[in-house]
Amino acid sequence: MQFNPWETVQVSIGIVVIVIVHNFWFLYLPYLTWLYFDWRTPEKGGRKSNCIGNWKIWRHFRDYFPIHLIKTHDLDPSHNYIFGAHPHGIFSFGTFGNFALKSPDFEKLFPGLTPYFHGTSCWFLFPLLREYMISVGVLSVSKKSLSYVLSKKGGGNISVIMLGGAKESLDTHPGNFTLFIRQRKGFVTMALTHGAYLVPVFSFGENDVYKQIQNPEGSWVRTVQNRLQKIMSIALPLFYGRGIFQGTFGLMPYRKPVHTVVGRPIPVQRTPHPTQQQVEELHQTYMEELRKLFEEHKGKYGIAEHESLVLK
């Protein structure tokens, strides 16, 4: 009942190995041909399947935690938007459940708007996993992919980005609120270039659905993780959860509620060639709005008053 890319990668690799070892050319040759013509689909709006998006399993997935979506301000469907989603967590369940899947809550709260969930581009290198991700509505997070969505005329399009990226997942621990945002400015440049409004989004409870082996900065565990992340562009958090039975050890996420709160939209004037100063100013404004969103809502979701965001 969960989206676990690592499990899907293992299945994907296993199937590919079997097909190659047994030389099932009648399977891999047509698929390679298909890839040749379909390679750019994740950068051109994807190919989301409404049939797969309506599977009952996704409703059970959202109800498991459960996952909620909260609106704080109305969004004008005549504009395009970039949702900066925080925190990354291990698998970004809240963001995935509310924006990638066909969420009835989103359709009710934000009529006239279409979300596009952008994921790490390297996931699309894996056969079969690629098709699965495209079918559930995940796009590449490349500049071409973002430009394709934000350039659509008429407005009503939302690019949803996990701004902390893979690196932030290594700081996913219950009660930890460390976000990697200070050096992430590409999304601001994209917003200015296309005139897309910026909206901070915070999923309260996202970091509570899994626990991770302690890996403080400077430890040998973190050193290895950082090196692998630089080489592979994806992180390898050493996480664990519960088993099938309550109280047992396993890889299922804990049943912790996740509340995804959509903040105030930040108006952005279209600037085809933004200066560094314009980027810096808008980036600072975004971080301030993100802090405000966290401070205004943290008390509602069991976070102590003294807790605050740590922006790195």
PDB file of N, CA and C in Angstrom, residues 187-196 268-272 274-275 278-279 282:
ATOM      1  N   PHE A 187      14.930  26.672  -8.533  1.00  0.00           N
ATOM      2  CA  PHE A 187      13.470  26.792  -8.636  1.00  0.00           C
ATOM      3  C   PHE A 187      13.031  28.250  -8.668  1.00  0.00           C
ATOM      4  N   VAL A 188      13.801  29.114  -7.996  1.00  0.00           N
ATOM      5  CA  VAL A 188      13.492  30.542  -7.999  1.00  0.00           C
ATOM      6  C   VAL A 188      13.736  31.133  -9.389  1.00  0.00           C
ATOM      7  N   THR A 189      14.830  30.725  -9.997  1.00  0.00           N
ATOM      8  CA  THR A 189      15.133  31.176 -11.358  1.00  0.00           C
ATOM      9  C   THR A 189      14.036  30.735 -12.317  1.00  0.00           C
ATOM     10  N   MET A 190      13.574  29.485 -12.166  1.00  0.00           N
ATOM     11  CA  MET A 190      12.501  28.986 -13.027  1.00  0.00           C
ATOM     12  C   MET A 190      11.214  29.769 -12.806  1.00  0.00           C
ATOM     13  N   ALA A 191      10.924  30.101 -11.545  1.00  0.00           N
ATOM     14  CA  ALA A 191       9.714  30.858 -11.242  1.00  0.00           C
ATOM     15  C   ALA A 191       9.752  32.234 -11.897  1.00  0.00           C
ATOM     16  N   LEU A 192      10.891  32.901 -11.797  1.00  0.00           N
ATOM     17  CA  LEU A 192      11.029  34.223 -12.410  1.00  0.00           C
ATOM     18  C   LEU A 192      10.965  34.137 -13.937  1.00  0.00           C
ATOM     19  N   THR A 193      11.639  33.169 -14.498  1.00  0.00           N
ATOM     20  CA  THR A 193      11.679  33.024 -15.955  1.00  0.00           C
ATOM     21  C   THR A 193      10.281  32.830 -16.540  1.00  0.00           C
ATOM     22  N   HIS A 194       9.445  32.071 -15.836  1.00  0.00           N
ATOM     23  CA  HIS A 194       8.118  31.754 -16.363  1.00  0.00           C
ATOM     24  C   HIS A 194       6.987  32.530 -15.688  1.00  0.00           C
ATOM     25  N   GLY A 195       7.325  33.346 -14.695  1.00  0.00           N
ATOM     26  CA  GLY A 195       6.279  34.096 -14.001  1.00  0.00           C
ATOM     27  C   GLY A 195       5.377  33.201 -13.175  1.00  0.00           C
ATOM     28  N   ALA A 196       5.916  32.088 -12.666  1.00  0.00           N
ATOM     29  CA  ALA A 196       5.137  31.153 -11.862  1.00  0.00           C
ATOM     30  C   ALA A 196       5.156  31.578 -10.398  1.00  0.00           C
ATOM     31  N   VAL A 268       4.862  36.405  -8.471  1.00  0.00           N
ATOM     32  CA  VAL A 268       6.135  36.510  -9.186  1.00  0.00           C
ATOM     33  C   VAL A 268       5.890  37.132 -10.548  1.00  0.00           C
ATOM     34  N   GLN A 269       6.613  38.188 -10.834  1.00  0.00           N
ATOM     35  CA  GLN A 269       6.523  38.847 -12.133  1.00  0.00           C
ATOM     36  C   GLN A 269       7.429  38.133 -13.124  1.00  0.00           C
ATOM     37  N   ARG A 270       6.905  37.829 -14.299  1.00  0.00           N
ATOM     38  CA  ARG A 270       7.702  37.130 -15.308  1.00  0.00           C
ATOM     39  C   ARG A 270       8.914  37.966 -15.698  1.00  0.00           C
ATOM     40  N   THR A 271      10.102  37.361 -15.568  1.00  0.00           N
ATOM     41  CA  THR A 271      11.373  38.021 -15.871  1.00  0.00           C
ATOM     42  C   THR A 271      12.239  37.048 -16.658  1.00  0.00           C
ATOM     43  N   PRO A 272      12.203  37.094 -17.988  1.00  0.00           N
ATOM     44  CA  PRO A 272      12.911  36.111 -18.821  1.00  0.00           C
ATOM     45  C   PRO A 272      14.392  35.953 -18.491  1.00  0.00           C
ATOM     46  N   PRO A 274      16.365  36.896 -15.323  1.00  0.00           N
ATOM     47  CA  PRO A 274      16.500  37.461 -13.967  1.00  0.00           C
ATOM     48  C   PRO A 274      17.956  37.660 -13.573  1.00  0.00           C
ATOM     49  N   THR A 275      18.197  38.720 -12.828  1.00  0.00           N
ATOM     50  CA  THR A 275      19.544  38.980 -12.303  1.00  0.00           C
ATOM     51  C   THR A 275      19.763  38.164 -11.032  1.00  0.00           C
ATOM     52  N   GLN A 278      17.796  39.634  -8.137  1.00  0.00           N
ATOM     53  CA  GLN A 278      16.377  39.289  -8.151  1.00  0.00           C
ATOM     54  C   GLN A 278      16.151  37.870  -7.630  1.00  0.00           C
ATOM     55  N   VAL A 279      17.033  36.967  -8.005  1.00  0.00           N
ATOM     56  CA  VAL A 279      16.939  35.588  -7.531  1.00  0.00           C
ATOM     57  C   VAL A 279      17.132  35.528  -6.018  1.00  0.00           C
ATOM     58  N   LEU A 282      14.022  37.018  -4.093  1.00  0.00           N
ATOM     59  CA  LEU A 282      12.854  36.142  -4.111  1.00  0.00           C
ATOM     60  C   LEU A 282      13.110  34.884  -3.283  1.00  0.00           C
TER      61      LEU A 282
END
